[in-house]
């Protein structure tokens, strides 16, 4: 590929004089054409088949030149026949990050936070809602588990919608459902209206399907190669913050009192606040969200655009993912870790109350400590990945430390010292919750150039399945045998997850794509420090 920049022109002028080209037996030169190596190919100029390349012209190793090929910069010369979408042009070859990206990820984090709050707002004061609605603890647990159940059948339709209609449509739909569910719950402020609150929670759980698969896709589409893991962590950060607020706020707004009328008043305050916030965030999503930036933010994303095919089979993508052994192992290990977190979050109030009666507020604070520590761990993990690119090693270390934290928490929960529980629960949360964005980013690396939404979605399906199994099983163990056997049950599966993580091979395909497109540039070609550069859109199968 001939570089059109001035530096290349100067090198060509110095390396080859303007004298005529030596005659070659295989070269037929038009009499009126004078070929100079310093002349760059204009997109509208075709290369004549009888003209051979001058030795001083550097050819990009990934370019395959055919006699009939035009030198248009968006042409793809690839044996597999993959063609760039017709909507892409020269502007797609510019690598540049958008200032809007921070606003987009912030708005996404906020409405993800709102949805996560609604997931845990019942579980964090499980005993109070049991008293208000006159239902069993298991019925309240199902208000949390419906999030997990709804996700499983809706993942593939929503993932298809994400591929078909893009980020903006999915974001608007998710925030609209989240807003609708919050307002429906306001119709359940009487003890006999428990089915109404179930309907509202199911609508919110449908919104979650449009949210959980977006962090890695959002980060890849909007952020550069050196900040994509940090951006993914920020997107997950909002979800974790919502869970933290879900542990903290409900015990403060809804006290444990016996008068149901007063209890209904306090519950209504919480429901009105969350409905107002959800409405505001829906408006912000409509205003702020865009499908994608004008220019791709990284070479891997530019290559992903080039390889995109409108005729690509949705089912074939799923089949390829399940043929990827490393990704299948990650699906299992991620599900074991995240499922343990879901179970602990749902049952935390019951576990703490069983050892520390009348400590609903402190139970919520312990949950808050777990999530805040986890958010710190997620941010640190994201920054570390952007700097080191050690996905396999970081994931394994964090998984092992999650297991250690869970064992210590299990052994100290019944000691009778709340401050000890705060410390051990926070340590466990730092690693357990901090692991979640690691799994998303590791999945994208292992499956590139497959859809980020699909890989994230399959991880979340695994998390929901194991979350349902662990929540029901641990809940039954706690009811029949106590909290410690229930926590040991989770320790066993976390041990299995850590062992399987060790067998995952670090096949970092996205990093390799970024590296190869950089190395295949012309010798001496300089990169602009302002995050703006030209990228060749002519690709070969080697990049895959």
JSON list of N, CA and C in Angstrom, two decimals, residues 296-346:
[
{"chain": "A", "resi": 296, "resn": "UNK", "atom": "N", "xyz": [-13.88, 5.24, 13.64]},
{"chain": "A", "resi": 296, "resn": "UNK", "atom": "CA", "xyz": [-13.58, 4.13, 14.57]},
{"chain": "A", "resi": 296, "resn": "UNK", "atom": "C", "xyz": [-12.48, 4.54, 15.55]},
{"chain": "A", "resi": 297, "resn": "UNK", "atom": "N", "xyz": [-12.59, 4.15, 16.82]},
{"chain": "A", "resi": 297, "resn": "UNK", "atom": "CA", "xyz": [-11.62, 4.59, 17.83]},
{"chain": "A", "resi": 297, "resn": "UNK", "atom": "C", "xyz": [-10.35, 3.75, 17.89]},
{"chain": "A", "resi": 298, "resn": "UNK", "atom": "N", "xyz": [-10.32, 2.61, 17.21]},
{"chain": "A", "resi": 298, "resn": "UNK", "atom": "CA", "xyz": [-9.14, 1.75, 17.25]},
{"chain": "A", "resi": 298, "resn": "UNK", "atom": "C", "xyz": [-9.01, 1.00, 15.93]},
{"chain": "A", "resi": 299, "resn": "UNK", "atom": "N", "xyz": [-7.82, 0.48, 15.68]},
{"chain": "A", "resi": 299, "resn": "UNK", "atom": "CA", "xyz": [-7.62, -0.29, 14.45]},
{"chain": "A", "resi": 299, "resn": "UNK", "atom": "C", "xyz": [-8.42, -1.59, 14.46]},
{"chain": "A", "resi": 300, "resn": "UNK", "atom": "N", "xyz": [-8.54, -2.21, 15.64]},
{"chain": "A", "resi": 300, "resn": "UNK", "atom": "CA", "xyz": [-9.33, -3.44, 15.72]},
{"chain": "A", "resi": 300, "resn": "UNK", "atom": "C", "xyz": [-10.79, -3.15, 15.37]},
{"chain": "A", "resi": 301, "resn": "UNK", "atom": "N", "xyz": [-11.31, -2.01, 15.81]},
{"chain": "A", "resi": 301, "resn": "UNK", "atom": "CA", "xyz": [-12.70, -1.67, 15.50]},
{"chain": "A", "resi": 301, "resn": "UNK", "atom": "C", "xyz": [-12.86, -1.33, 14.02]},
{"chain": "A", "resi": 302, "resn": "UNK", "atom": "N", "xyz": [-11.86, -0.66, 13.44]},
{"chain": "A", "resi": 302, "resn": "UNK", "atom": "CA", "xyz": [-11.91, -0.35, 12.02]},
{"chain": "A", "resi": 302, "resn": "UNK", "atom": "C", "xyz": [-11.91, -1.64, 11.20]},
{"chain": "A", "resi": 303, "resn": "UNK", "atom": "N", "xyz": [-11.08, -2.59, 11.59]},
{"chain": "A", "resi": 303, "resn": "UNK", "atom": "CA", "xyz": [-11.03, -3.87, 10.91]},
{"chain": "A", "resi": 303, "resn": "UNK", "atom": "C", "xyz": [-12.34, -4.62, 11.10]},
{"chain": "A", "resi": 304, "resn": "UNK", "atom": "N", "xyz": [-12.94, -4.48, 12.28]},
{"chain": "A", "resi": 304, "resn": "UNK", "atom": "CA", "xyz": [-14.23, -5.12, 12.55]},
{"chain": "A", "resi": 304, "resn": "UNK", "atom": "C", "xyz": [-15.30, -4.57, 11.61]},
{"chain": "A", "resi": 305, "resn": "UNK", "atom": "N", "xyz": [-15.28, -3.24, 11.38]},
{"chain": "A", "resi": 305, "resn": "UNK", "atom": "CA", "xyz": [-16.23, -2.65, 10.42]},
{"chain": "A", "resi": 305, "resn": "UNK", "atom": "C", "xyz": [-16.00, -3.22, 9.03]},
{"chain": "A", "resi": 306, "resn": "UNK", "atom": "N", "xyz": [-14.72, -3.38, 8.65]},
{"chain": "A", "resi": 306, "resn": "UNK", "atom": "CA", "xyz": [-14.40, -3.86, 7.31]},
{"chain": "A", "resi": 306, "resn": "UNK", "atom": "C", "xyz": [-14.86, -5.29, 7.10]},
{"chain": "A", "resi": 307, "resn": "UNK", "atom": "N", "xyz": [-14.76, -6.09, 8.17]},
{"chain": "A", "resi": 307, "resn": "UNK", "atom": "CA", "xyz": [-15.13, -7.49, 8.05]},
{"chain": "A", "resi": 307, "resn": "UNK", "atom": "C", "xyz": [-16.63, -7.73, 8.22]},
{"chain": "A", "resi": 308, "resn": "UNK", "atom": "N", "xyz": [-17.34, -6.70, 8.64]},
{"chain": "A", "resi": 308, "resn": "UNK", "atom": "CA", "xyz": [-18.78, -6.86, 8.86]},
{"chain": "A", "resi": 308, "resn": "UNK", "atom": "C", "xyz": [-19.48, -7.19, 7.54]},
{"chain": "A", "resi": 309, "resn": "UNK", "atom": "N", "xyz": [-20.37, -8.14, 7.60]},
{"chain": "A", "resi": 309, "resn": "UNK", "atom": "CA", "xyz": [-21.10, -8.54, 6.40]},
{"chain": "A", "resi": 309, "resn": "UNK", "atom": "C", "xyz": [-22.59, -8.57, 6.69]},
{"chain": "A", "resi": 310, "resn": "UNK", "atom": "N", "xyz": [-23.39, -7.88, 5.91]},
{"chain": "A", "resi": 310, "resn": "UNK", "atom": "CA", "xyz": [-24.83, -7.90, 6.15]},
{"chain": "A", "resi": 310, "resn": "UNK", "atom": "C", "xyz": [-25.44, -9.28, 5.96]},
{"chain": "A", "resi": 311, "resn": "UNK", "atom": "N", "xyz": [-24.72, -10.17, 5.28]},
{"chain": "A", "resi": 311, "resn": "UNK", "atom": "CA", "xyz": [-25.25, -11.51, 5.02]},
{"chain": "A", "resi": 311, "resn": "UNK", "atom": "C", "xyz": [-24.74, -12.54, 6.04]},
{"chain": "A", "resi": 312, "resn": "UNK", "atom": "N", "xyz": [-23.99, -12.05, 7.07]},
{"chain": "A", "resi": 312, "resn": "UNK", "atom": "CA", "xyz": [-23.43, -12.97, 8.05]},
{"chain": "A", "resi": 312, "resn": "UNK", "atom": "C", "xyz": [-24.54, -13.71, 8.79]},
{"chain": "A", "resi": 313, "resn": "UNK", "atom": "N", "xyz": [-24.33, -14.99, 9.01]},
{"chain": "A", "resi": 313, "resn": "UNK", "atom": "CA", "xyz": [-25.32, -15.81, 9.68]},
{"chain": "A", "resi": 313, "resn": "UNK", "atom": "C", "xyz": [-25.24, -15.62, 11.19]},
{"chain": "A", "resi": 314, "resn": "UNK", "atom": "N", "xyz": [-26.37, -15.32, 11.78]},
{"chain": "A", "resi": 314, "resn": "UNK", "atom": "CA", "xyz": [-26.43, -15.13, 13.23]},
{"chain": "A", "resi": 314, "resn": "UNK", "atom": "C", "xyz": [-26.15, -16.44, 13.95]},
{"chain": "A", "resi": 315, "resn": "UNK", "atom": "N", "xyz": [-26.75, -17.52, 13.48]},
{"chain": "A", "resi": 315, "resn": "UNK", "atom": "CA", "xyz": [-26.57, -18.82, 14.11]},
{"chain": "A", "resi": 315, "resn": "UNK", "atom": "C", "xyz": [-25.14, -19.34, 13.93]},
{"chain": "A", "resi": 316, "resn": "UNK", "atom": "N", "xyz": [-24.53, -19.05, 12.79]},
{"chain": "A", "resi": 316, "resn": "UNK", "atom": "CA", "xyz": [-23.16, -19.52, 12.58]},
{"chain": "A", "resi": 316, "resn": "UNK", "atom": "C", "xyz": [-22.20, -18.85, 13.55]},
{"chain": "A", "resi": 317, "resn": "UNK", "atom": "N", "xyz": [-22.49, -17.59, 13.93]},
{"chain": "A", "resi": 317, "resn": "UNK", "atom": "CA", "xyz": [-21.67, -16.91, 14.92]},
{"chain": "A", "resi": 317, "resn": "UNK", "atom": "C", "xyz": [-21.75, -17.62, 16.27]},
{"chain": "A", "resi": 318, "resn": "UNK", "atom": "N", "xyz": [-22.96, -18.03, 16.66]},
{"chain": "A", "resi": 318, "resn": "UNK", "atom": "CA", "xyz": [-23.13, -18.75, 17.92]},
{"chain": "A", "resi": 318, "resn": "UNK", "atom": "C", "xyz": [-22.39, -20.09, 17.87]},
{"chain": "A", "resi": 319, "resn": "UNK", "atom": "N", "xyz": [-22.48, -20.78, 16.74]},
{"chain": "A", "resi": 319, "resn": "UNK", "atom": "CA", "xyz": [-21.79, -22.06, 16.60]},
{"chain": "A", "resi": 319, "resn": "UNK", "atom": "C", "xyz": [-20.29, -21.88, 16.73]},
{"chain": "A", "resi": 320, "resn": "UNK", "atom": "N", "xyz": [-19.75, -20.84, 16.11]},
{"chain": "A", "resi": 320, "resn": "UNK", "atom": "CA", "xyz": [-18.30, -20.58, 16.20]},
{"chain": "A", "resi": 320, "resn": "UNK", "atom": "C", "xyz": [-17.88, -20.31, 17.64]},
{"chain": "A", "resi": 321, "resn": "UNK", "atom": "N", "xyz": [-18.71, -19.58, 18.37]},
{"chain": "A", "resi": 321, "resn": "UNK", "atom": "CA", "xyz": [-18.38, -19.28, 19.77]},
{"chain": "A", "resi": 321, "resn": "UNK", "atom": "C", "xyz": [-18.32, -20.56, 20.60]},
{"chain": "A", "resi": 322, "resn": "UNK", "atom": "N", "xyz": [-19.27, -21.46, 20.38]},
{"chain": "A", "resi": 322, "resn": "UNK", "atom": "CA", "xyz": [-19.28, -22.69, 21.17]},
{"chain": "A", "resi": 322, "resn": "UNK", "atom": "C", "xyz": [-18.21, -23.68, 20.72]},
{"chain": "A", "resi": 323, "resn": "UNK", "atom": "N", "xyz": [-17.62, -23.47, 19.55]},
{"chain": "A", "resi": 323, "resn": "UNK", "atom": "CA", "xyz": [-16.50, -24.29, 19.13]},
{"chain": "A", "resi": 323, "resn": "UNK", "atom": "C", "xyz": [-15.17, -23.77, 19.70]},
{"chain": "A", "resi": 324, "resn": "UNK", "atom": "N", "xyz": [-15.21, -22.60, 20.28]},
{"chain": "A", "resi": 324, "resn": "UNK", "atom": "CA", "xyz": [-14.03, -21.99, 20.88]},
{"chain": "A", "resi": 324, "resn": "UNK", "atom": "C", "xyz": [-13.89, -22.52, 22.31]},
{"chain": "A", "resi": 325, "resn": "UNK", "atom": "N", "xyz": [-13.00, -23.49, 22.52]},
{"chain": "A", "resi": 325, "resn": "UNK", "atom": "CA", "xyz": [-12.88, -24.17, 23.81]},
{"chain": "A", "resi": 325, "resn": "UNK", "atom": "C", "xyz": [-12.51, -23.20, 24.93]},
{"chain": "A", "resi": 326, "resn": "UNK", "atom": "N", "xyz": [-11.62, -22.26, 24.66]},
{"chain": "A", "resi": 326, "resn": "UNK", "atom": "CA", "xyz": [-11.23, -21.30, 25.70]},
{"chain": "A", "resi": 326, "resn": "UNK", "atom": "C", "xyz": [-12.42, -20.47, 26.15]},
{"chain": "A", "resi": 327, "resn": "UNK", "atom": "N", "xyz": [-13.27, -20.07, 25.19]},
{"chain": "A", "resi": 327, "resn": "UNK", "atom": "CA", "xyz": [-14.43, -19.28, 25.55]},
{"chain": "A", "resi": 327, "resn": "UNK", "atom": "C", "xyz": [-15.46, -20.11, 26.32]},
{"chain": "A", "resi": 328, "resn": "UNK", "atom": "N", "xyz": [-15.62, -21.38, 25.96]},
{"chain": "A", "resi": 328, "resn": "UNK", "atom": "CA", "xyz": [-16.55, -22.25, 26.69]},
{"chain": "A", "resi": 328, "resn": "UNK", "atom": "C", "xyz": [-16.11, -22.40, 28.14]},
{"chain": "A", "resi": 329, "resn": "UNK", "atom": "N", "xyz": [-14.80, -22.57, 28.36]},
{"chain": "A", "resi": 329, "resn": "UNK", "atom": "CA", "xyz": [-14.30, -22.64, 29.73]},
{"chain": "A", "resi": 329, "resn": "UNK", "atom": "C", "xyz": [-14.58, -21.35, 30.49]},
{"chain": "A", "resi": 330, "resn": "UNK", "atom": "N", "xyz": [-14.42, -20.21, 29.79]},
{"chain": "A", "resi": 330, "resn": "UNK", "atom": "CA", "xyz": [-14.68, -18.93, 30.43]},
{"chain": "A", "resi": 330, "resn": "UNK", "atom": "C", "xyz": [-16.16, -18.78, 30.77]},
{"chain": "A", "resi": 331, "resn": "UNK", "atom": "N", "xyz": [-17.04, -19.27, 29.91]},
{"chain": "A", "resi": 331, "resn": "UNK", "atom": "CA", "xyz": [-18.48, -19.23, 30.20]},
{"chain": "A", "resi": 331, "resn": "UNK", "atom": "C", "xyz": [-18.78, -19.93, 31.52]},
{"chain": "A", "resi": 332, "resn": "UNK", "atom": "N", "xyz": [-18.17, -21.10, 31.71]},
{"chain": "A", "resi": 332, "resn": "UNK", "atom": "CA", "xyz": [-18.43, -21.87, 32.94]},
{"chain": "A", "resi": 332, "resn": "UNK", "atom": "C", "xyz": [-17.86, -21.16, 34.16]},
{"chain": "A", "resi": 333, "resn": "UNK", "atom": "N", "xyz": [-16.60, -20.73, 34.07]},
{"chain": "A", "resi": 333, "resn": "UNK", "atom": "CA", "xyz": [-15.95, -20.11, 35.23]},
{"chain": "A", "resi": 333, "resn": "UNK", "atom": "C", "xyz": [-16.60, -18.78, 35.59]},
{"chain": "A", "resi": 334, "resn": "UNK", "atom": "N", "xyz": [-16.98, -18.00, 34.58]},
{"chain": "A", "resi": 334, "resn": "UNK", "atom": "CA", "xyz": [-17.66, -16.74, 34.84]},
{"chain": "A", "resi": 334, "resn": "UNK", "atom": "C", "xyz": [-19.01, -16.99, 35.52]},
{"chain": "A", "resi": 335, "resn": "UNK", "atom": "N", "xyz": [-19.74, -17.99, 35.04]},
{"chain": "A", "resi": 335, "resn": "UNK", "atom": "CA", "xyz": [-21.03, -18.30, 35.62]},
{"chain": "A", "resi": 335, "resn": "UNK", "atom": "C", "xyz": [-20.92, -18.72, 37.08]},
{"chain": "A", "resi": 336, "resn": "UNK", "atom": "N", "xyz": [-19.89, -19.51, 37.41]},
{"chain": "A", "resi": 336, "resn": "UNK", "atom": "CA", "xyz": [-19.70, -19.94, 38.79]},
{"chain": "A", "resi": 336, "resn": "UNK", "atom": "C", "xyz": [-19.43, -18.75, 39.71]},
{"chain": "A", "resi": 337, "resn": "UNK", "atom": "N", "xyz": [-18.60, -17.82, 39.25]},
{"chain": "A", "resi": 337, "resn": "UNK", "atom": "CA", "xyz": [-18.27, -16.65, 40.07]},
{"chain": "A", "resi": 337, "resn": "UNK", "atom": "C", "xyz": [-19.45, -15.70, 40.20]},
{"chain": "A", "resi": 338, "resn": "UNK", "atom": "N", "xyz": [-20.03, -15.31, 39.07]},
{"chain": "A", "resi": 338, "resn": "UNK", "atom": "CA", "xyz": [-21.14, -14.36, 39.10]},
{"chain": "A", "resi": 338, "resn": "UNK", "atom": "C", "xyz": [-22.37, -14.97, 39.76]},
{"chain": "A", "resi": 339, "resn": "UNK", "atom": "N", "xyz": [-22.61, -16.28, 39.56]},
{"chain": "A", "resi": 339, "resn": "UNK", "atom": "CA", "xyz": [-23.73, -16.93, 40.21]},
{"chain": "A", "resi": 339, "resn": "UNK", "atom": "C", "xyz": [-23.59, -16.92, 41.72]},
{"chain": "A", "resi": 340, "resn": "UNK", "atom": "N", "xyz": [-22.37, -17.10, 42.20]},
{"chain": "A", "resi": 340, "resn": "UNK", "atom": "CA", "xyz": [-22.13, -17.02, 43.65]},
{"chain": "A", "resi": 340, "resn": "UNK", "atom": "C", "xyz": [-22.42, -15.61, 44.16]},
{"chain": "A", "resi": 341, "resn": "UNK", "atom": "N", "xyz": [-22.03, -14.62, 43.38]},
{"chain": "A", "resi": 341, "resn": "UNK", "atom": "CA", "xyz": [-22.29, -13.23, 43.78]},
{"chain": "A", "resi": 341, "resn": "UNK", "atom": "C", "xyz": [-23.80, -12.95, 43.83]},
{"chain": "A", "resi": 342, "resn": "UNK", "atom": "N", "xyz": [-24.54, -13.42, 42.83]},
{"chain": "A", "resi": 342, "resn": "UNK", "atom": "CA", "xyz": [-25.99, -13.21, 42.82]},
{"chain": "A", "resi": 342, "resn": "UNK", "atom": "C", "xyz": [-26.65, -13.87, 44.02]},
{"chain": "A", "resi": 343, "resn": "UNK", "atom": "N", "xyz": [-26.22, -15.08, 44.34]},
{"chain": "A", "resi": 343, "resn": "UNK", "atom": "CA", "xyz": [-26.79, -15.79, 45.47]},
{"chain": "A", "resi": 343, "resn": "UNK", "atom": "C", "xyz": [-26.49, -15.08, 46.79]},
{"chain": "A", "resi": 344, "resn": "UNK", "atom": "N", "xyz": [-25.25, -14.66, 46.96]},
{"chain": "A", "resi": 344, "resn": "UNK", "atom": "CA", "xyz": [-24.88, -13.93, 48.18]},
{"chain": "A", "resi": 344, "resn": "UNK", "atom": "C", "xyz": [-25.67, -12.63, 48.32]},
{"chain": "A", "resi": 345, "resn": "UNK", "atom": "N", "xyz": [-25.82, -11.91, 47.22]},
{"chain": "A", "resi": 345, "resn": "UNK", "atom": "CA", "xyz": [-26.55, -10.64, 47.27]},
{"chain": "A", "resi": 345, "resn": "UNK", "atom": "C", "xyz": [-28.01, -10.84, 47.65]},
{"chain": "A", "resi": 346, "resn": "UNK", "atom": "N", "xyz": [-28.62, -11.88, 47.08]},
{"chain": "A", "resi": 346, "resn": "UNK", "atom": "CA", "xyz": [-30.03, -12.14, 47.35]},
{"chain": "A", "resi": 346, "resn": "UNK", "atom": "C", "xyz": [-30.27, -12.59, 48.79]}
]
